[in-house]
XYZ file of C-alpha atoms in Angstrom:
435
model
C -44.206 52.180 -19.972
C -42.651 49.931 -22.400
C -40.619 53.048 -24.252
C -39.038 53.873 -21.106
C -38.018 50.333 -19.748
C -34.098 49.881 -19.719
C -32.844 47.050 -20.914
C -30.821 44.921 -18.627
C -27.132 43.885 -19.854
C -25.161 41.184 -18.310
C -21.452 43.043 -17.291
C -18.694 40.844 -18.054
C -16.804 39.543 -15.373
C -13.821 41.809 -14.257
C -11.283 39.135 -14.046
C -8.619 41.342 -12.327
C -10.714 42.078 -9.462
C -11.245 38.435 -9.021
C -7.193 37.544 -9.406
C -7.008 40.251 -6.628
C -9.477 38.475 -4.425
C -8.120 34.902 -5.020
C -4.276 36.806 -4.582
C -5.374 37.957 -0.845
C -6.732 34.985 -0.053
C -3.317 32.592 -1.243
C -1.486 34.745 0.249
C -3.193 34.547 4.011
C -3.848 31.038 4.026
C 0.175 30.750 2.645
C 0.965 32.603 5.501
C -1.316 30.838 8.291
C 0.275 27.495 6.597
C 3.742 28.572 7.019
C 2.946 29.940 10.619
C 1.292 26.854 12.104
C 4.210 25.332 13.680
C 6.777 26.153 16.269
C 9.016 27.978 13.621
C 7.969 29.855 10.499
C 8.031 28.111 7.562
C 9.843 29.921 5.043
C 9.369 27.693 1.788
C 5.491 27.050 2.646
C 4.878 31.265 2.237
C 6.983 30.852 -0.561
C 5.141 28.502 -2.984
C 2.177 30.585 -2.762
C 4.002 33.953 -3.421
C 5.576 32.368 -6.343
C 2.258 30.955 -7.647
C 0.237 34.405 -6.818
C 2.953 36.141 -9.232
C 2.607 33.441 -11.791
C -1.259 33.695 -12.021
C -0.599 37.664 -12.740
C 1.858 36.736 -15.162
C -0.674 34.657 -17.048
C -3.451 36.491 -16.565
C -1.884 39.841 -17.896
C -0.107 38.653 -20.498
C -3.147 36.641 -22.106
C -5.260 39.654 -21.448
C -3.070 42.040 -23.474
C -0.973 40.012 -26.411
C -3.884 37.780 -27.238
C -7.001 39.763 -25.999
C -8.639 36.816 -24.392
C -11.515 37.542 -21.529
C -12.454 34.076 -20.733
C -10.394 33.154 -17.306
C -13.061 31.483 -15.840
C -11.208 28.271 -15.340
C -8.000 28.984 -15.162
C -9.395 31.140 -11.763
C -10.960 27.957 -10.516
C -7.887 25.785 -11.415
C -5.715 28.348 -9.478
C -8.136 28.856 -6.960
C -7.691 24.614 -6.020
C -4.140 24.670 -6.720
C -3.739 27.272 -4.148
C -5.815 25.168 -1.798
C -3.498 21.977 -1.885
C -0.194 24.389 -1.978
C -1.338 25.774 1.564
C -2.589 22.396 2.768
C 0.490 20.835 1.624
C 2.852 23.449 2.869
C 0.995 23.336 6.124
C 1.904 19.619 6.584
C 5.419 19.643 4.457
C 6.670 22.790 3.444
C 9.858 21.667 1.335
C 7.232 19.858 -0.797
C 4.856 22.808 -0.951
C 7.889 24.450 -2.575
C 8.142 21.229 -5.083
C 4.567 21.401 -5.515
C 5.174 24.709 -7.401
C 6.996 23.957 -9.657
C 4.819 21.226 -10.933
C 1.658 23.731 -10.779
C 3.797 25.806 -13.468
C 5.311 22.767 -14.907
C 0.926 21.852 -15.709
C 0.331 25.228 -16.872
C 2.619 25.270 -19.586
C 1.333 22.089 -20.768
C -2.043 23.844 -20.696
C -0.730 26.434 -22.504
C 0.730 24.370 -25.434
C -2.044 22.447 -25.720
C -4.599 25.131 -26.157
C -2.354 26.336 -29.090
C -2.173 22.778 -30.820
C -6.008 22.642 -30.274
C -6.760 26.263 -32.123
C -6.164 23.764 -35.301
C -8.233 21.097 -35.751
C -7.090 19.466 -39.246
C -3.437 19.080 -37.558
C -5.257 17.285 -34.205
C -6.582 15.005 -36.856
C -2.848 14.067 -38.195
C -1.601 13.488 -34.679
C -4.393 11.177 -33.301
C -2.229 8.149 -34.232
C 1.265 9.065 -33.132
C -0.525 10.185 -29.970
C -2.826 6.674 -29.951
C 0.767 4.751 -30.248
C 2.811 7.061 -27.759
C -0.133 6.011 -25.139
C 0.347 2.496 -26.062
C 4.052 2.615 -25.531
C 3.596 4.023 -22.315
C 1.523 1.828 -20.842
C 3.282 -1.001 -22.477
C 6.496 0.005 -20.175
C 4.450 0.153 -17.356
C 2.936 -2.720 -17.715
C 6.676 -4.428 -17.969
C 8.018 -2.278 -14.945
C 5.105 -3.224 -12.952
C 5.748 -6.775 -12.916
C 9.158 -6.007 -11.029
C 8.252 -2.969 -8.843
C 4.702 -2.757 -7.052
C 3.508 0.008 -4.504
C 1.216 -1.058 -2.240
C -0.132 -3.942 -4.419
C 0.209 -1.821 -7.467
C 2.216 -0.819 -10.142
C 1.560 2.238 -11.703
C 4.401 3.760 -10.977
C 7.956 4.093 -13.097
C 11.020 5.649 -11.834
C 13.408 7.247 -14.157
C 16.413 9.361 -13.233
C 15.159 9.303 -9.412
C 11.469 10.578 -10.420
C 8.653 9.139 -9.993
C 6.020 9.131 -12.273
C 2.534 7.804 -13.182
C 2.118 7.092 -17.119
C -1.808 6.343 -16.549
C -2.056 9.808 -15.538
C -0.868 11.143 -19.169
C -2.354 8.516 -21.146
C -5.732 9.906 -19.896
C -5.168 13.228 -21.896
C -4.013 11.311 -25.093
C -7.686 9.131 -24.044
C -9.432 11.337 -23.885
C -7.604 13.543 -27.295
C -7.645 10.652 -29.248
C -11.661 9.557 -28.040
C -12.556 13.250 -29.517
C -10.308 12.815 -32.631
C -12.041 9.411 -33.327
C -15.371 10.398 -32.599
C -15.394 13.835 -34.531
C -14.246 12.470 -38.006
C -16.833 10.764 -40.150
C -18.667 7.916 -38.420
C -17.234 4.441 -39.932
C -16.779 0.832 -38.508
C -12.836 1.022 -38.562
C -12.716 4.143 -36.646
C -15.464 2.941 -33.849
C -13.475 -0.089 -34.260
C -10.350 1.110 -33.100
C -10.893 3.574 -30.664
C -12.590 0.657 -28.933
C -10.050 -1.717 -29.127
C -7.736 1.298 -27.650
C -9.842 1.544 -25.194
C -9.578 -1.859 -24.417
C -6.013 -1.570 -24.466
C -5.928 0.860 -22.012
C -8.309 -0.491 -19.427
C -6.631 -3.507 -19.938
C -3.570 -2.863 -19.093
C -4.441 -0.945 -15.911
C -5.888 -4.180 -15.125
C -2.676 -6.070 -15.086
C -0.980 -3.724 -12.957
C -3.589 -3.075 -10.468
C -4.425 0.367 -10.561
C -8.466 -0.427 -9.740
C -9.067 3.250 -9.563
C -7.795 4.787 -12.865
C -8.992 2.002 -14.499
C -12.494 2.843 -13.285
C -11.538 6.611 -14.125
C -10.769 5.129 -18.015
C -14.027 3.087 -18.074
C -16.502 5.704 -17.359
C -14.235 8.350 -19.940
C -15.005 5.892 -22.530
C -18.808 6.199 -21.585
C -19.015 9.637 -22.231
C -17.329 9.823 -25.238
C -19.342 7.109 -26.397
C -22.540 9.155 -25.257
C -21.318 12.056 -26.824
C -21.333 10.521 -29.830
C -24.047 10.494 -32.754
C -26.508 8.161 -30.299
C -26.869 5.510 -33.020
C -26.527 2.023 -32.990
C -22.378 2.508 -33.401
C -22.975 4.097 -30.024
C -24.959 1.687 -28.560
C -22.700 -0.782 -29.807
C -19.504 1.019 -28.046
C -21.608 1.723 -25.082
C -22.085 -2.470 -24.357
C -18.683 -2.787 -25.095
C -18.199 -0.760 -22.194
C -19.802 -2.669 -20.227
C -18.322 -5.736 -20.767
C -15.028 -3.933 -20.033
C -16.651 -2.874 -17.057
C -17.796 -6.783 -16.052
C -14.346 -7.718 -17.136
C -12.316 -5.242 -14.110
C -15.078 -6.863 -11.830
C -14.148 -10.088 -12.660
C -10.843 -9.436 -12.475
C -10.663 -7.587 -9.070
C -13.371 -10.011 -7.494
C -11.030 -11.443 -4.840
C -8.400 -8.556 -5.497
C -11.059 -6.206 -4.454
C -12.820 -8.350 -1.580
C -9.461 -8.465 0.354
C -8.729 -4.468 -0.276
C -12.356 -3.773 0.598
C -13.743 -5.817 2.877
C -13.850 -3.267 5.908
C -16.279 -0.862 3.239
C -19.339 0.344 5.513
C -17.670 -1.138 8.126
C -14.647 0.897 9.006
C -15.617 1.472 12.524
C -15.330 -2.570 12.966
C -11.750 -2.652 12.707
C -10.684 1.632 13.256
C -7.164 -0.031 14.267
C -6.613 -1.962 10.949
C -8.174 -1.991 7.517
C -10.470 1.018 8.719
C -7.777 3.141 10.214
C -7.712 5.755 7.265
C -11.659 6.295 6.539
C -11.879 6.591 10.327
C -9.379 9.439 10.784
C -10.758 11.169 8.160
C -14.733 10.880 9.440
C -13.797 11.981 12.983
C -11.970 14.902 11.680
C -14.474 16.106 9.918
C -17.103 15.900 12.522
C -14.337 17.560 14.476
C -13.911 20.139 12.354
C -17.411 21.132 12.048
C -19.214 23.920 9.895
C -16.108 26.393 9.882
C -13.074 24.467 10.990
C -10.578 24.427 13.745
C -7.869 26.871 11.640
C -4.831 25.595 9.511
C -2.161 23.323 11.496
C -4.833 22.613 14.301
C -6.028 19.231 13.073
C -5.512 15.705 14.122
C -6.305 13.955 10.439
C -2.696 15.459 9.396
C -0.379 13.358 11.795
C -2.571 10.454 11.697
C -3.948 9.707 8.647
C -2.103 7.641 5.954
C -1.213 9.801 3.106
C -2.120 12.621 4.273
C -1.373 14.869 1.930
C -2.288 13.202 -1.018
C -5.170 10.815 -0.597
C -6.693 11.907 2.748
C -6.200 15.613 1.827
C -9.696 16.029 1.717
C -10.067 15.242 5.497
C -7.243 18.072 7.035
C -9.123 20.207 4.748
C -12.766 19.555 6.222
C -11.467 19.268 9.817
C -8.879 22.357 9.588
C -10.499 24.534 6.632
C -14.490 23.695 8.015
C -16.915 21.329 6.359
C -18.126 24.483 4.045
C -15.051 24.881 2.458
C -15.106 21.290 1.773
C -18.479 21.648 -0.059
C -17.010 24.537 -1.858
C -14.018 22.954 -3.122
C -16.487 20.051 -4.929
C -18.720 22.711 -6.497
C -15.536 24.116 -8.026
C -15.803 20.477 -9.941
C -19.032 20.910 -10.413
C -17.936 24.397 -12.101
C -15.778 22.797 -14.314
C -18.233 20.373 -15.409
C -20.964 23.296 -16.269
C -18.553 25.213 -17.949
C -18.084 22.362 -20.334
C -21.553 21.409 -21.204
C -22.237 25.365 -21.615
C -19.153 25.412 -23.562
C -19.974 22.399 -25.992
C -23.160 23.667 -27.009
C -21.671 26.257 -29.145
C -17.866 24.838 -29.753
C -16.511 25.151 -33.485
C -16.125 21.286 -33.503
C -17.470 18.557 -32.653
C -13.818 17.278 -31.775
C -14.015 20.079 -28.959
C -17.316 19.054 -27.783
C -16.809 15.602 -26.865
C -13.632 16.335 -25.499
C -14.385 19.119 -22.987
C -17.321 16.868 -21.802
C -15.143 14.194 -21.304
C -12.570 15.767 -19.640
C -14.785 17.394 -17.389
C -16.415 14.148 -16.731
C -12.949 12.804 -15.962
C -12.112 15.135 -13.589
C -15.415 15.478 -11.559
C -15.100 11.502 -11.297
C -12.010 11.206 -10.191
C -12.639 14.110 -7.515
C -16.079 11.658 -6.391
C -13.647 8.602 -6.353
C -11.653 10.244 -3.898
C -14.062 12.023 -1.685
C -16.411 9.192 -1.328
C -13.961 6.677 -0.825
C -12.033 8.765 2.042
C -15.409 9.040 3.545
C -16.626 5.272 3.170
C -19.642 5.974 0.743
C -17.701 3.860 -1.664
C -15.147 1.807 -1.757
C -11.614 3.725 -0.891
C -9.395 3.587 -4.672
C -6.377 5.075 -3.739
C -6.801 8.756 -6.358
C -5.798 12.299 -5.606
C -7.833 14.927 -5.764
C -7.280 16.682 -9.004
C -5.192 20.021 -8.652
C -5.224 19.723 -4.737
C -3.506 16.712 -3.267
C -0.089 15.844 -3.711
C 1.313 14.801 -6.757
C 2.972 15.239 -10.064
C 1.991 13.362 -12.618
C -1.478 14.177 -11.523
C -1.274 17.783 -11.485
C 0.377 18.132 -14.706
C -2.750 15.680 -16.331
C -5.260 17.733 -14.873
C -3.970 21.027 -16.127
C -3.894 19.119 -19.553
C -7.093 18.257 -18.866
C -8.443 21.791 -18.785
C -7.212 22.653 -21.712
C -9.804 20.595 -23.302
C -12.565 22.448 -22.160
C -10.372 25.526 -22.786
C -10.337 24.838 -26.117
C -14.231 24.047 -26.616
C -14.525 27.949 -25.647
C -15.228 29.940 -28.352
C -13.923 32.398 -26.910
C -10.595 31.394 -26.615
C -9.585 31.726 -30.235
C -11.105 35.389 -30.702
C -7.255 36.744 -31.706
C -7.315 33.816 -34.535
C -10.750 35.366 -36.145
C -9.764 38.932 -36.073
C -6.546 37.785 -37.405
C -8.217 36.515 -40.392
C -10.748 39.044 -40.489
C -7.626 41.423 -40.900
C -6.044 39.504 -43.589
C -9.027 39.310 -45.469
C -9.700 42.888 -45.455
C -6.298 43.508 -46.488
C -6.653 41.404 -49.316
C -10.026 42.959 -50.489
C -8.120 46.684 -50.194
C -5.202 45.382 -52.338
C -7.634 43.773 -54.946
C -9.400 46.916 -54.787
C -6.606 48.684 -55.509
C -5.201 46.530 -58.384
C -8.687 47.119 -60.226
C -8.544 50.572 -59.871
C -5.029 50.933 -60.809
């Protein structure tokens, strides 16, 4: 019985079969968003086709010059970019198109930063040019802010007619300097001054309002300061925490009392401070278990922000309430993958910072999703990957490279590199004693 028992193996997961499935599936919700309207939609179908091609692009040219199996998340990241291009495009198709470009424009940013990660000695030489370029950018602003505000806030810069956030890139230098910090040897200067940079940064999201990044920052710095040794240093940075955390309170007490004083009580005043939550709720009751198809919701023409904030609510009421489940456990994937990831990572340094990232992102995805739907208090965040935006697509995708990196996986090509430079070596020694 026992000699003639097969042993089960695990098959590894055919990622081109999966690219194929995810392809078919952009490319008929592309199509059902650029068909909703009266006229076809030209730019909408377009966004999708261009990222389908792109994903092939990546996915074929990883898979052949640098042998590399692991796709896992870059499937899930393109699986909830494609989402938000066909929501988007659905709703505004010239911005779908717009969208694109900043999906690729994140992507290479992903790429370059799992190269710079495959060495950890030169991470270690840029964690303070990366600490001060963080600083600088908040620092501006912080001084821009005080002139220009958006809806009580300001986070946002303009320069040469964009837009952008710099919170939403200071959270991948956070989050690279937290792991830089926390993975060299443990001494009082460097908890030191990764706290008081943390301070810095909370801080100064403080002054310019942005209540919900800030909140994203303080619970970043938690992790990392969990992920670390667990001694009394961590201790230590975790109460520090706290007080940062009592400090936004105190801060935002009456700020926060006049922003949120319809929370749990939306249906009070559905006309005024609970318009948006309201939309969103009754389109997702509307939309049931399956949904009432692309373009046939109400949340999209009456909703504020729909696109970016209230995303989450066409794609409940239009997609099905499912689908809206599904696109959180894709989160919830990412988050997984890290821990799984960190157990076996080379570093330390890639650890802490794929659990951190991941952490980041899953927060700032229950931030949004709980505050659109009044089980906490609404922030004002995107979605990450999905809703509109680019600052906050291309910090998401540089993000993911994080827990990327913490793959071991990933840098296979690097250890048969070595393990083919080594062998050369021994066959030339080999040779020279001979000779």
């Amino acid at each position: 019985m026992a000699k003639n028992k097969k042993i089960t193996r695990i098959k590894p997961i055919n990622n081109f079969l999966l690219l194929f499935i995810l392809s078919v599936f952009q490319l008929g919700t592309g199509y059902l968003a650029a068909s909703c309207g009266e006229k076809f939609e030209f730019p909408a179908m377009l966004a999708l086709l261009c990222l389908v091609a792109t994903e092939w692009v990546y996915l074929i040219f990883f898979y052949t010059a640098f042998h590399r199996r692991n796709f896992e998340l870059e499937l899930i990241a393109f699986f909830l970019s494609g989402v938000g291009l066909a929501t988007i495009g659905s709703v505004n198709p010239d911005s779908a198109f717009k969208q694109f470009f900043l999906v690729l424009a994140g992507i290479l940013v992903f790429i370059f930063l799992v190269f710079l990660m495959g060495n950890v000695d030169l991470c270690m030489k840029l964690r303070p040019l990366v600490a001060a370029g963080a600083l600088l950018f908040l620092f501006v602003n912080v001084i821009i802010g005080f002139f220009h505000k958006t809806n009580g806030a300001g986070n946002w810069i303009e320069i040469a007619g964009f837009k952008l956030q710099p919170s939403e890139f200071v959270k991948v230098a956070f989050i690279f300097v937290g792991a830089a910090t926390l993975e060299k040897i443990q001494t009082s200067k460097n908890i030191i001054l990764f706290i008081g940079f943390s301070v810095v940064c909370v801080g100064s999201l403080i002054v310019i309002r942005d209540l919900g990044t800030a909140l994203i920052f303080f619970v970043t710095f938690l992790i990392l300061a969990f992920m670390n040794s667990g001694d009394v240093k961590t201790i230590a940075a975790a109460l520090t925490g706290a007080g940062m955390g009592a400090a936004i309170l105190l801060k935002y007490r009456a700020y926060a009392m006049r922003r949120f004083s319809s929370y749990r009580h939306v249906f009070d005043d559905p006309y005024g401070n609970g318009m948006q939550q309201t939309r969103v709720l009754v389109g997702i009751a509307s939309g049931g278990l399956f949904g009432l198809g692309i373009g046939n919701g109400y949340v999209r023409s009456t909703a504020y922000a729909p696109i970016s904030d209230s995303i989450f609510g066409i794609i409940c009421e239009e997609w099905g309430f499912l689908f809206g489940i599904l696109l959180i456990l894709s989160f919830v994937a990412i988050a997984i993958s890290a821990i799984v990831n960190s157990i076996a990572s080379r570093s330390a340094f890639y650890s802490i910072a794929a659990v951190a990232g991941a952490g980041m992102l899953l927060f700032q995805c229950a931030l949004n999703v709980f505050g659109i739907t009044d089980i906490l208090p609404l922030t004002g965040v995107t979605i990450p990957f999905v809703s509109l935006g680019g600052s906050s697509m291309i910090s998401c995708w540089g993000i993911l490279a994080f827990i990327k990196a913490s793959d071991v996986r990933t840098y296979n090509y690097l250890s048969n590199r070595n393990i083919k430079r080594a062998q050369k070596e021994q066959l030339a020694q080999g040779g020279g004693q001979a000779r």
